[in-house]
Coordinates of C-alpha atoms in Angstrom, one line a residue:
Chain A
M1 CA 79.0 127.6 11.6
L2 CA 75.7 129.3 11.2
T3 CA 73.9 126.0 10.9
L4 CA 75.4 124.8 14.1
V5 CA 72.8 126.6 16.3
S6 CA 69.7 127.7 14.6
R7 CA 67.4 128.0 17.5
N8 CA 66.6 131.6 17.5
S9 CA 62.9 131.4 16.8
P10 CA 61.3 134.6 18.1
A11 CA 58.9 132.7 20.3
A12 CA 61.0 130.5 22.7
P13 CA 59.0 127.3 23.2
S14 CA 59.3 127.0 26.9
G15 CA 61.2 128.1 30.0
N16 CA 60.0 131.7 29.6
R17 CA 59.0 131.8 33.2
R18 CA 62.6 131.7 34.2
R19 CA 64.4 135.0 34.8
R20 CA 66.6 134.5 31.8
S21 CA 64.0 134.1 29.2
I22 CA 66.6 134.2 26.5
E23 CA 67.9 130.9 27.6
G24 CA 65.2 129.1 25.7
G25 CA 64.1 125.5 26.1
W26 CA 65.8 122.1 26.6
K27 CA 67.4 122.5 23.2
Q28 CA 69.3 125.6 24.3
I29 CA 70.2 123.9 27.6
T30 CA 71.7 121.0 25.7
I31 CA 73.7 123.3 23.5
N32 CA 75.0 125.1 26.6
R33 CA 76.0 121.8 28.2
A34 CA 77.7 120.7 25.0
F35 CA 80.3 123.4 25.6
L36 CA 81.2 121.8 28.9
L37 CA 81.4 118.4 27.3
P38 CA 85.1 118.4 26.2
A39 CA 86.3 119.5 29.6
V40 CA 84.1 116.8 31.2
V41 CA 85.5 114.2 28.9
V42 CA 89.1 115.3 29.7
F43 CA 88.3 115.2 33.4
V44 CA 86.7 111.7 33.3
F45 CA 89.4 110.1 31.2
L46 CA 92.5 111.8 32.5
F47 CA 91.5 112.3 36.1
I48 CA 88.6 110.2 37.5
I49 CA 89.1 106.9 35.8
P50 CA 92.9 106.7 36.3
L51 CA 92.5 107.9 39.9
A52 CA 89.9 105.1 40.6
Q53 CA 92.1 102.6 38.7
G54 CA 95.1 103.6 40.7
F55 CA 93.3 103.4 44.0
Y56 CA 92.1 99.9 43.1
W57 CA 95.5 98.8 42.0
S58 CA 97.1 100.1 45.2
L59 CA 95.1 97.3 47.0
T60 CA 96.3 94.5 44.7
D61 CA 99.6 92.8 43.8
F62 CA 99.2 93.8 40.1
T63 CA 102.5 93.8 38.2
G64 CA 103.5 93.9 34.6
Y65 CA 104.6 90.2 34.8
N66 CA 101.5 89.0 36.7
P67 CA 98.5 90.5 35.0
E68 CA 96.2 88.6 37.4
A69 CA 95.6 91.1 40.2
N70 CA 94.9 89.7 43.6
F71 CA 93.4 91.7 46.4
I72 CA 96.1 92.1 49.1
G73 CA 94.6 94.9 51.3
M74 CA 97.1 97.4 52.6
A75 CA 100.2 95.3 52.0
N76 CA 101.5 97.8 49.4
Y77 CA 101.3 100.6 51.8
A78 CA 103.1 98.6 54.5
E79 CA 105.7 97.8 51.9
I80 CA 106.3 101.5 51.1
L81 CA 107.0 102.1 54.8
R82 CA 109.6 99.4 54.8
D83 CA 111.3 100.2 51.4
P84 CA 114.4 102.4 52.0
S85 CA 114.3 103.9 48.6
M86 CA 110.7 105.0 49.0
L87 CA 111.1 106.2 52.6
S88 CA 114.1 108.2 51.5
A89 CA 112.0 109.6 48.6
L90 CA 109.2 110.6 51.0
A91 CA 111.7 112.2 53.4
F92 CA 113.7 114.2 50.8
T93 CA 110.6 115.3 48.9
V94 CA 109.1 116.8 52.1
L95 CA 112.5 118.3 53.0
F96 CA 112.9 119.9 49.6
A97 CA 109.3 121.3 49.6
V98 CA 109.6 122.8 53.1
G99 CA 113.2 123.9 52.6
T100 CA 112.7 125.7 49.3
T101 CA 109.5 127.3 50.6
V102 CA 111.1 128.7 53.7
I103 CA 114.3 129.9 52.1
V104 CA 112.7 131.3 49.0
T105 CA 110.1 133.2 51.0
C106 CA 112.8 134.6 53.3
L107 CA 115.0 135.7 50.4
A108 CA 112.3 136.8 47.9
I109 CA 110.6 139.4 50.1
P110 CA 113.7 141.5 50.8
L111 CA 114.8 141.1 47.3
A112 CA 111.4 142.3 46.0
V113 CA 111.7 145.4 48.2
Q114 CA 115.0 146.2 46.7
L115 CA 113.8 145.4 43.1
N116 CA 110.9 147.7 43.7
K117 CA 113.2 150.7 44.3
V118 CA 114.4 153.0 41.6
F119 CA 118.0 152.3 40.5
L120 CA 120.1 152.2 37.4
G121 CA 119.8 148.9 35.5
R122 CA 116.8 147.8 37.4
N123 CA 115.2 146.0 34.5
F124 CA 118.4 144.2 33.7
V125 CA 118.7 143.0 37.3
R126 CA 115.1 141.9 37.4
S127 CA 115.5 140.0 34.2
L128 CA 118.7 138.2 35.4
W129 CA 116.9 137.1 38.6
F130 CA 113.9 136.0 36.7
F131 CA 115.9 134.2 34.0
P132 CA 116.2 130.7 35.8
A133 CA 112.4 130.5 35.6
V134 CA 112.5 130.5 31.9
P135 CA 114.3 127.2 30.8
S136 CA 113.3 123.7 31.8
M137 CA 114.3 122.6 35.3
A138 CA 115.8 119.5 33.8
I139 CA 118.2 121.6 31.8
L140 CA 119.2 123.7 34.8
G141 CA 119.8 120.5 36.7
L142 CA 122.2 119.3 34.0
V143 CA 124.0 122.6 33.9
W144 CA 124.5 122.6 37.7
S145 CA 125.7 119.0 37.6
Y146 CA 128.6 120.3 35.6
I147 CA 129.2 123.3 37.8
L148 CA 129.2 121.1 41.0
S149 CA 131.2 118.3 39.4
P150 CA 134.3 117.2 41.4
L151 CA 136.2 116.6 38.1
P152 CA 138.9 119.1 37.1
S153 CA 136.5 120.9 34.8
G154 CA 133.9 121.3 37.6
V155 CA 133.9 125.1 37.9
L156 CA 132.9 125.6 41.5
N157 CA 135.6 123.4 42.9
T158 CA 138.2 124.8 40.5
T159 CA 137.3 128.4 41.5
L160 CA 137.3 127.6 45.2
N161 CA 140.7 126.0 44.8
N162 CA 142.2 128.8 42.7
W163 CA 140.9 131.6 44.8
F164 CA 140.9 130.3 48.4
G165 CA 143.0 127.1 48.1
I166 CA 140.0 125.0 49.3
D167 CA 140.3 121.3 48.4
A168 CA 137.7 119.7 46.2
V169 CA 134.3 119.4 47.9
S170 CA 132.1 116.4 47.0
W171 CA 129.0 118.5 46.5
L172 CA 126.9 115.7 44.9
S173 CA 128.4 112.5 46.4
D174 CA 127.9 113.2 50.1
N175 CA 124.4 112.6 51.4
S176 CA 123.8 115.8 53.3
L177 CA 125.8 117.9 50.9
A178 CA 123.9 116.5 47.9
R179 CA 120.6 117.2 49.6
M180 CA 121.7 120.7 50.4
S181 CA 123.0 121.3 46.9
V182 CA 119.7 120.2 45.3
I183 CA 117.7 122.5 47.6
L184 CA 120.0 125.5 47.0
V185 CA 119.8 125.0 43.3
G186 CA 116.0 124.8 43.7
V187 CA 116.1 128.1 45.6
W188 CA 118.4 129.7 42.9
A189 CA 115.9 128.6 40.2
Q190 CA 112.8 130.0 42.0
V191 CA 113.7 133.0 44.1
G192 CA 113.6 135.6 41.2
W193 CA 110.3 134.4 40.0
H194 CA 108.7 134.7 43.4
A195 CA 110.4 138.1 43.9
V196 CA 108.6 139.3 40.8
L197 CA 105.4 138.0 42.2
Y198 CA 106.0 140.0 45.4
V199 CA 107.0 143.1 43.4
A200 CA 103.6 143.0 41.7
Y201 CA 101.9 143.1 45.1
L202 CA 104.3 145.8 46.4
Q203 CA 103.3 148.1 43.5
A204 CA 99.7 147.8 44.7
I205 CA 100.6 149.4 48.1
P206 CA 99.7 153.1 48.1
T207 CA 102.8 155.2 48.5
E208 CA 100.8 157.5 50.9
Y209 CA 101.1 154.9 53.6
Y210 CA 104.9 155.2 53.6
E211 CA 104.7 159.0 53.4
V212 CA 102.5 159.2 56.4
A213 CA 104.7 156.7 58.3
K214 CA 107.7 158.9 57.4
I215 CA 106.0 162.0 58.7
D216 CA 105.2 160.1 61.9
G217 CA 108.9 159.3 62.2
A218 CA 108.8 155.5 61.5
S219 CA 112.2 154.0 60.6
A220 CA 112.7 152.0 57.4
R221 CA 112.6 148.8 59.6
Q222 CA 109.4 149.8 61.2
Q223 CA 107.9 150.6 57.8
F224 CA 108.8 147.2 56.5
F225 CA 107.4 145.3 59.5
S226 CA 104.2 147.4 60.0
I227 CA 103.2 148.3 56.4
T228 CA 105.0 146.1 53.9
L229 CA 104.9 142.7 55.5
P230 CA 101.2 142.7 56.6
L231 CA 100.1 144.0 53.2
L232 CA 102.1 141.2 51.5
T233 CA 100.3 138.5 53.4
P234 CA 98.0 137.5 50.4
A235 CA 101.1 137.3 48.2
M236 CA 102.9 135.2 50.8
V237 CA 100.0 132.7 50.9
I238 CA 100.0 132.3 47.1
S239 CA 103.7 132.1 46.8
S240 CA 104.2 129.6 49.6
F241 CA 101.3 127.5 48.2
L242 CA 103.0 127.4 44.8
L243 CA 106.3 126.6 46.4
L244 CA 105.0 123.9 48.6
T245 CA 102.9 122.1 46.0
G246 CA 105.6 122.6 43.4
G247 CA 108.1 121.3 45.9
L248 CA 106.1 118.1 46.6
K249 CA 105.9 117.5 42.9
V250 CA 109.6 118.0 42.4
F251 CA 111.3 115.5 40.0
E252 CA 113.3 117.1 37.2
L253 CA 115.9 118.9 39.2
P254 CA 117.1 116.1 41.5
Y255 CA 116.7 113.6 38.7
T256 CA 119.0 115.5 36.3
L257 CA 121.3 116.9 39.0
T258 CA 122.0 113.8 41.2
N259 CA 119.7 111.1 39.7
G260 CA 118.4 110.6 43.2
G261 CA 121.8 109.7 44.6
P262 CA 124.1 109.2 46.3
G263 CA 122.2 106.0 47.2
F264 CA 118.7 107.2 47.6
A265 CA 119.6 110.4 49.4
T266 CA 117.9 112.8 46.9
N267 CA 115.3 110.4 45.6
T268 CA 111.9 112.0 45.2
I269 CA 108.4 110.6 45.3
T270 CA 107.9 111.2 41.6
Q271 CA 111.1 109.4 40.8
A272 CA 110.2 106.5 43.0
L273 CA 106.8 106.4 41.3
I274 CA 108.4 106.2 37.8
T275 CA 111.1 103.7 38.9
S276 CA 108.6 101.3 40.5
G277 CA 105.7 101.9 38.3
V278 CA 107.1 102.3 34.8
S279 CA 110.6 100.8 34.9
Q280 CA 109.9 97.8 37.2
G281 CA 106.2 97.4 36.3
R282 CA 105.2 97.1 40.0
Y283 CA 101.9 98.8 39.4
G284 CA 100.3 97.9 42.7
L285 CA 103.2 99.3 44.8
A286 CA 103.5 102.5 42.6
S287 CA 99.8 103.1 42.8
A288 CA 99.9 102.9 46.6
L289 CA 102.6 105.6 46.6
A290 CA 100.6 107.7 44.2
V291 CA 97.5 107.5 46.5
M292 CA 99.6 108.6 49.5
F293 CA 101.0 111.4 47.4
T294 CA 97.6 112.6 46.2
I295 CA 96.4 112.7 49.8
V296 CA 99.3 114.8 51.0
V297 CA 99.0 117.2 48.1
A298 CA 95.2 117.5 48.7
I299 CA 95.7 118.3 52.3
V300 CA 98.2 121.0 51.5
G301 CA 95.8 122.3 48.8
F302 CA 92.8 122.5 51.0
S303 CA 94.6 124.1 53.9
Q304 CA 95.8 126.7 51.5
L305 CA 92.2 127.4 50.3
K306 CA 91.1 127.6 53.9
V307 CA 93.9 130.0 54.9
T308 CA 93.2 132.2 51.8
T309 CA 89.6 132.6 52.6
M310 CA 90.4 133.3 56.2
I311 CA 92.8 136.0 55.2
S312 CA 90.6 137.6 52.6
R313 CA 87.8 137.7 55.2
R314 CA 90.1 139.5 57.6
F315 CA 91.3 142.1 55.1
S316 CA 87.9 142.9 53.6
Chain B
M1 CA 110.3 160.8 47.3
K2 CA 113.7 159.8 45.8
A3 CA 116.6 158.5 47.8
P4 CA 119.8 160.5 47.6
L5 CA 122.0 159.9 44.6
W6 CA 124.8 158.1 46.4
R7 CA 122.4 155.8 48.0
R8 CA 120.8 154.9 44.7
G9 CA 124.3 154.4 43.3
T10 CA 125.2 151.9 46.0
L11 CA 122.0 150.1 45.5
S12 CA 122.7 149.9 41.8
V13 CA 126.2 148.5 42.3
G14 CA 125.1 146.1 44.9
M15 CA 122.1 144.7 43.0
L16 CA 124.1 144.5 39.8
A17 CA 126.8 142.5 41.5
L18 CA 124.4 140.2 43.1
A19 CA 122.5 139.6 39.9
L20 CA 125.7 138.9 38.0
I21 CA 126.5 136.2 40.5
I22 CA 123.1 134.7 40.0
G23 CA 123.7 134.9 36.3
V24 CA 127.1 133.1 36.4
P25 CA 125.7 129.7 35.3
L26 CA 124.2 131.3 32.2
Y27 CA 127.5 133.0 31.4
Y28 CA 129.3 129.7 32.1
I29 CA 127.4 127.6 29.6
V30 CA 127.4 130.3 26.9
I31 CA 131.1 131.1 27.0
N32 CA 132.2 127.5 27.0
T33 CA 130.4 126.8 23.8
F34 CA 133.2 128.8 22.1
K35 CA 136.0 126.8 23.7
T36 CA 137.8 123.6 22.9
Q37 CA 137.7 121.0 25.7
A38 CA 141.3 121.6 26.8
D39 CA 140.6 125.3 26.9
M40 CA 137.6 124.7 29.1
V41 CA 139.5 122.6 31.6
A42 CA 142.3 125.1 31.7
S43 CA 140.0 128.0 32.5
P44 CA 136.3 127.2 33.0
L45 CA 135.2 130.8 33.5
G46 CA 137.7 132.8 31.4
F47 CA 137.3 134.0 27.9
P48 CA 138.4 131.5 25.2
T49 CA 142.0 131.7 24.3
E50 CA 140.9 131.2 20.8
W51 CA 137.3 131.5 19.8
S52 CA 136.2 128.2 18.4
F53 CA 133.0 127.6 16.5
E54 CA 133.5 123.9 16.1
N55 CA 130.9 123.0 18.7
W56 CA 128.4 125.1 17.0
T57 CA 129.0 123.6 13.5
Q58 CA 128.9 120.1 15.1
V59 CA 125.6 120.7 16.8
L60 CA 123.9 122.7 14.1
T61 CA 124.8 120.2 11.3
N62 CA 123.3 117.3 13.3
P63 CA 119.7 116.8 11.9
T64 CA 118.4 115.3 15.2
I65 CA 118.2 118.7 16.9
Y66 CA 116.0 120.0 14.2
Q67 CA 113.8 117.0 14.5
A68 CA 113.6 117.5 18.2
F69 CA 112.6 121.1 17.7
G70 CA 109.9 120.0 15.2
N71 CA 108.5 117.5 17.7
T72 CA 108.5 120.0 20.5
L73 CA 106.8 122.6 18.4
Y74 CA 104.1 120.1 17.2
V75 CA 103.4 119.0 20.8
T76 CA 103.4 122.5 22.2
V77 CA 101.3 124.2 19.6
L78 CA 98.7 121.4 19.4
G79 CA 98.6 120.7 23.1
V80 CA 98.3 124.4 24.2
L81 CA 95.7 125.3 21.5
L82 CA 93.5 122.4 22.5
Q83 CA 93.9 123.0 26.2
V84 CA 93.0 126.7 26.0
F85 CA 90.1 126.0 23.6
I86 CA 88.6 123.3 25.8
G87 CA 89.1 125.4 28.9
A88 CA 87.5 128.5 27.3
M89 CA 84.5 126.4 26.1
A90 CA 83.9 125.1 29.6
A91 CA 84.2 128.6 31.1
Y92 CA 81.7 129.9 28.5
A93 CA 79.3 127.1 29.4
M94 CA 79.5 128.2 33.0
L95 CA 78.6 131.7 31.9
I96 CA 75.5 130.9 29.9
A97 CA 74.1 127.9 31.6
H98 CA 72.7 128.5 35.1
G99 CA 71.4 125.1 35.9
R100 CA 72.4 123.3 39.1
L101 CA 74.0 120.5 37.2
T102 CA 76.4 122.9 35.5
K103 CA 77.4 124.5 38.8
I104 CA 78.1 121.1 40.4
L105 CA 80.1 120.0 37.3
A106 CA 82.1 123.2 37.5
A107 CA 82.9 122.7 41.2
V108 CA 84.0 119.2 40.5
L109 CA 86.2 120.3 37.6
L110 CA 87.9 122.8 39.9
L111 CA 88.8 119.8 42.2
G112 CA 90.8 118.5 39.2
F113 CA 93.0 121.5 39.6
M114 CA 94.2 120.1 42.9
I115 CA 95.1 116.7 41.5
P116 CA 98.8 116.4 40.6
G117 CA 99.7 114.8 37.3
Q118 CA 101.8 112.2 39.2
S119 CA 98.6 110.7 40.8
T120 CA 97.3 109.5 37.5
L121 CA 100.6 108.7 35.7
I122 CA 100.8 104.9 36.2
P123 CA 97.2 104.1 35.2
L124 CA 97.4 106.5 32.2
Y125 CA 100.7 104.9 31.2
R126 CA 99.1 101.5 31.1
T127 CA 96.2 102.8 29.2
L128 CA 98.4 104.5 26.6
V129 CA 100.4 101.3 26.2
G130 CA 97.2 99.5 25.6
L131 CA 96.2 102.1 22.9
S132 CA 99.6 102.0 21.3
L133 CA 100.0 105.7 22.1
V134 CA 103.3 105.4 23.9
N135 CA 106.3 106.7 22.0
N136 CA 103.8 108.7 20.0
L137 CA 103.6 112.5 19.8
N138 CA 99.8 112.5 19.7
G139 CA 99.8 110.4 22.9
L140 CA 101.9 113.0 24.5
V141 CA 99.5 115.8 23.3
L142 CA 96.7 113.7 24.8
M143 CA 98.4 113.6 28.2
Y144 CA 98.9 117.4 28.1
L145 CA 95.1 117.9 27.7
G146 CA 94.9 117.5 31.4
G147 CA 96.1 121.1 31.5
S148 CA 92.6 122.1 30.2
I149 CA 91.3 122.1 33.7
F150 CA 93.9 124.7 34.8
C151 CA 93.0 126.8 31.7
F152 CA 89.3 126.5 32.6
F153 CA 90.1 127.6 36.2
L154 CA 91.9 130.8 35.1
I155 CA 89.6 131.7 32.2
Q156 CA 86.3 131.3 34.1
G157 CA 87.7 133.8 36.8
Y158 CA 88.3 136.3 34.1
M159 CA 85.0 135.7 32.2
R160 CA 83.0 136.6 35.3
T161 CA 83.9 140.2 34.5
I162 CA 82.0 140.1 31.3
P163 CA 78.5 141.6 31.7
Y164 CA 75.8 139.1 30.8
E165 CA 74.0 141.9 28.9
I166 CA 76.5 141.7 26.1
I167 CA 75.6 138.1 25.5
E168 CA 71.9 138.8 25.7
A169 CA 72.2 141.7 23.3
A170 CA 74.0 139.5 20.8
R171 CA 71.3 136.8 21.2
V172 CA 68.6 139.3 20.5
D173 CA 70.4 140.4 17.4
G174 CA 70.1 136.7 16.3
A175 CA 73.6 135.4 17.0
G176 CA 73.8 131.6 17.8
T177 CA 75.5 130.3 20.9
F178 CA 78.7 129.3 19.0
Q179 CA 78.7 132.6 17.1
V180 CA 78.6 134.5 20.4
F181 CA 81.4 132.4 21.7
W182 CA 83.6 132.8 18.6
G183 CA 82.8 136.3 17.6
I184 CA 82.2 138.1 20.9
I185 CA 83.5 136.1 23.9
L186 CA 86.9 135.0 22.6
P187 CA 87.9 138.5 21.4
L188 CA 86.7 139.9 24.8
I189 CA 88.8 137.5 26.8
K190 CA 91.9 137.8 24.6
P191 CA 94.2 139.1 27.5
I192 CA 93.5 136.0 29.6
L193 CA 93.8 133.7 26.6
I194 CA 97.3 135.1 25.9
T195 CA 98.3 134.8 29.5
V196 CA 97.1 131.3 29.9
S197 CA 98.7 130.3 26.5
V198 CA 102.0 131.7 27.6
F199 CA 102.0 129.8 30.9
Q200 CA 100.9 126.5 29.3
T201 CA 103.5 127.0 26.5
M202 CA 106.3 127.3 29.1
W203 CA 105.0 124.2 30.8
V204 CA 104.7 122.0 27.8
W205 CA 107.8 123.2 26.0
N206 CA 109.9 122.7 29.1
D207 CA 108.3 119.6 30.4
F208 CA 110.6 116.6 31.1
L209 CA 108.5 114.3 33.1
L210 CA 106.0 113.2 30.5
P211 CA 108.5 112.9 27.6
T212 CA 110.9 110.9 29.6
V213 CA 108.1 108.4 30.6
F214 CA 106.2 108.3 27.3
I215 CA 108.9 108.8 24.6
S216 CA 111.6 106.3 24.0
S217 CA 112.8 106.6 20.4
P218 CA 115.3 109.3 19.4
Q219 CA 113.1 110.3 16.4
K220 CA 110.2 111.3 18.7
Q221 CA 112.1 113.0 21.4
T222 CA 111.4 116.6 22.5
I223 CA 114.2 119.2 22.8
V224 CA 114.6 118.9 26.6
L225 CA 114.8 115.1 26.3
Q226 CA 117.4 115.5 23.6
V227 CA 119.5 117.7 25.9
Y228 CA 119.2 115.1 28.7
R229 CA 120.3 112.3 26.4
A230 CA 123.1 114.4 25.0
V231 CA 124.8 114.1 28.4
S232 CA 125.6 110.4 27.9
E233 CA 126.3 111.0 24.2
F234 CA 128.9 113.7 25.0
S235 CA 129.9 112.2 28.3
T236 CA 133.4 113.7 28.2
D237 CA 132.9 116.5 25.7
W238 CA 131.4 119.2 27.9
P239 CA 131.6 122.1 25.4
A240 CA 129.5 120.1 22.9
F241 CA 126.9 119.4 25.6
M242 CA 126.8 123.1 26.6
T243 CA 126.2 124.0 22.9
V244 CA 123.2 121.7 22.7
T245 CA 122.0 123.3 25.9
V246 CA 122.3 126.8 24.6
V247 CA 120.6 125.9 21.3
A248 CA 117.7 124.5 23.4
L249 CA 117.5 127.6 25.5
V250 CA 117.4 130.1 22.7
P251 CA 113.7 129.7 21.7
M252 CA 112.5 129.9 25.3
V253 CA 114.6 133.0 25.9
I254 CA 113.2 134.7 22.8
F255 CA 109.7 133.6 23.8
F256 CA 110.3 135.0 27.2
I257 CA 111.4 138.4 25.9
F258 CA 108.3 138.8 23.9
T259 CA 105.9 137.6 26.5
Q260 CA 107.5 139.0 29.7
R261 CA 104.6 141.4 30.2
H262 CA 102.0 138.6 30.1
I263 CA 103.9 136.5 32.5
V264 CA 103.7 139.1 35.2
N265 CA 100.0 139.6 34.3
G266 CA 99.6 135.9 34.7
L267 CA 101.2 135.9 38.1
L268 CA 98.5 138.3 39.2
A269 CA 95.7 136.5 37.4
G270 CA 96.7 133.3 39.0
S271 CA 96.6 134.9 42.4
V272 CA 93.2 136.4 42.1
K273 CA 91.7 132.9 42.2
G274 CA 91.3 131.7 45.8

């Protein structure tokens, strides 16, 4: 390890005019850049090249059976907008992303406020809420597919029947019910995690604020809307960004819970990508979908960056 | 500023009840591993009429589950170590090199953080097929290296808090670039290294997308894939499936208990970015 860098000659050859005289000459600069090299290699081979390849393929009729790729312009993109499975995937993915973001945010903030109070068994309650974030979403999807099953051993239908005499509900085989079920399981899986994020921010709010507000006679409701909520804005930006981008990337939960069904009702972009690209070998078509997906995620990502900087400017 | 006792009591009871409802699925899969199938159909949520350990012996004597654990452990340990190391190296380069090229490179790398894995999946799949790295654990590790960019992102934010004088002083004392990195920087940034490793471990261990695309043979499958494929294997035997599920959950739960603190730290570290 010692021999790796033996450039510590007392008189640095050049570059002394720079502020950081210790940086040394080109040799040192090369060594410095060498540390960046592995990340650059990863970036080029796992991001840049495949992105460029995918973009090129999206304009061709490249398939696994016809390795000769012909340039066909935007035909793949037009095909996506005609294909019912892909359209359904686009629609449900957006619905899932927006639905979970809105519901989780509305539930996680009040939950965080409660979890931040002092009560017996608080740690236990927090851990239970957080728990669904620990196992793989794929496993949670499978577990819920058993719970929501219409078979006699499906626990939700059995319980509803035993306690309230409600007939079996086809949670996963009706289009709208299946969409709703997937979204609600997604909410169940994420709300505790996001509540913990909010709790971390709540703890940073000085208690004096509340004491002063109390002296001034503000009600709990007023305190929530005038102190808590505004000070949680940065947390809301982060949480909703994570929910939105995570929601757009959703795959494992619908795949294991409904396998995209009934029909294509809960199909997702990622599942459509894998079905067309990997299983059917329609690389051109799948690449076009991937390009569209990348653009959507990038737009969401950059608007988040914009909003964050706007907000941090306002609060500083 | 404490609320009156009765109020805290109501809060306790209410929150406990709510949390227990949220936890029902967990209870459901655990309790049913001790039931026979008939028992489960008769009362899915009740206690077993007779505690049966048959499912457990059946699952735990099946060698495939140990193989799946081994595979997952291999991919997770190797994948996460490499990711964190590559990310830390790049962050260190940012700290010591001040040239314009480095800055531009760093900014471009941060863009990679925005690119979802799905965008590159199809071309990478073709490439790995061409390299015979499909259905190969090392191919899977290679795919996970994409996470290095995220590690770089979090680590470089933390590294900015290190005073440059520390590095300068070490240099004056005659330490080489790599020595400073290994002996001074890495120990100094240990908290963020732990946090990042915890996050990436949870991702890689739990991931289903990449294994389901890249792994086809049962000998190579990861634990999550094994659980998924157990569904068709035990299509009618739910208790057996639940037992596989619980076995797969145990390591993550233990991991979670020991790293809980770092997860919350990570939530904050991740949000300081922006």
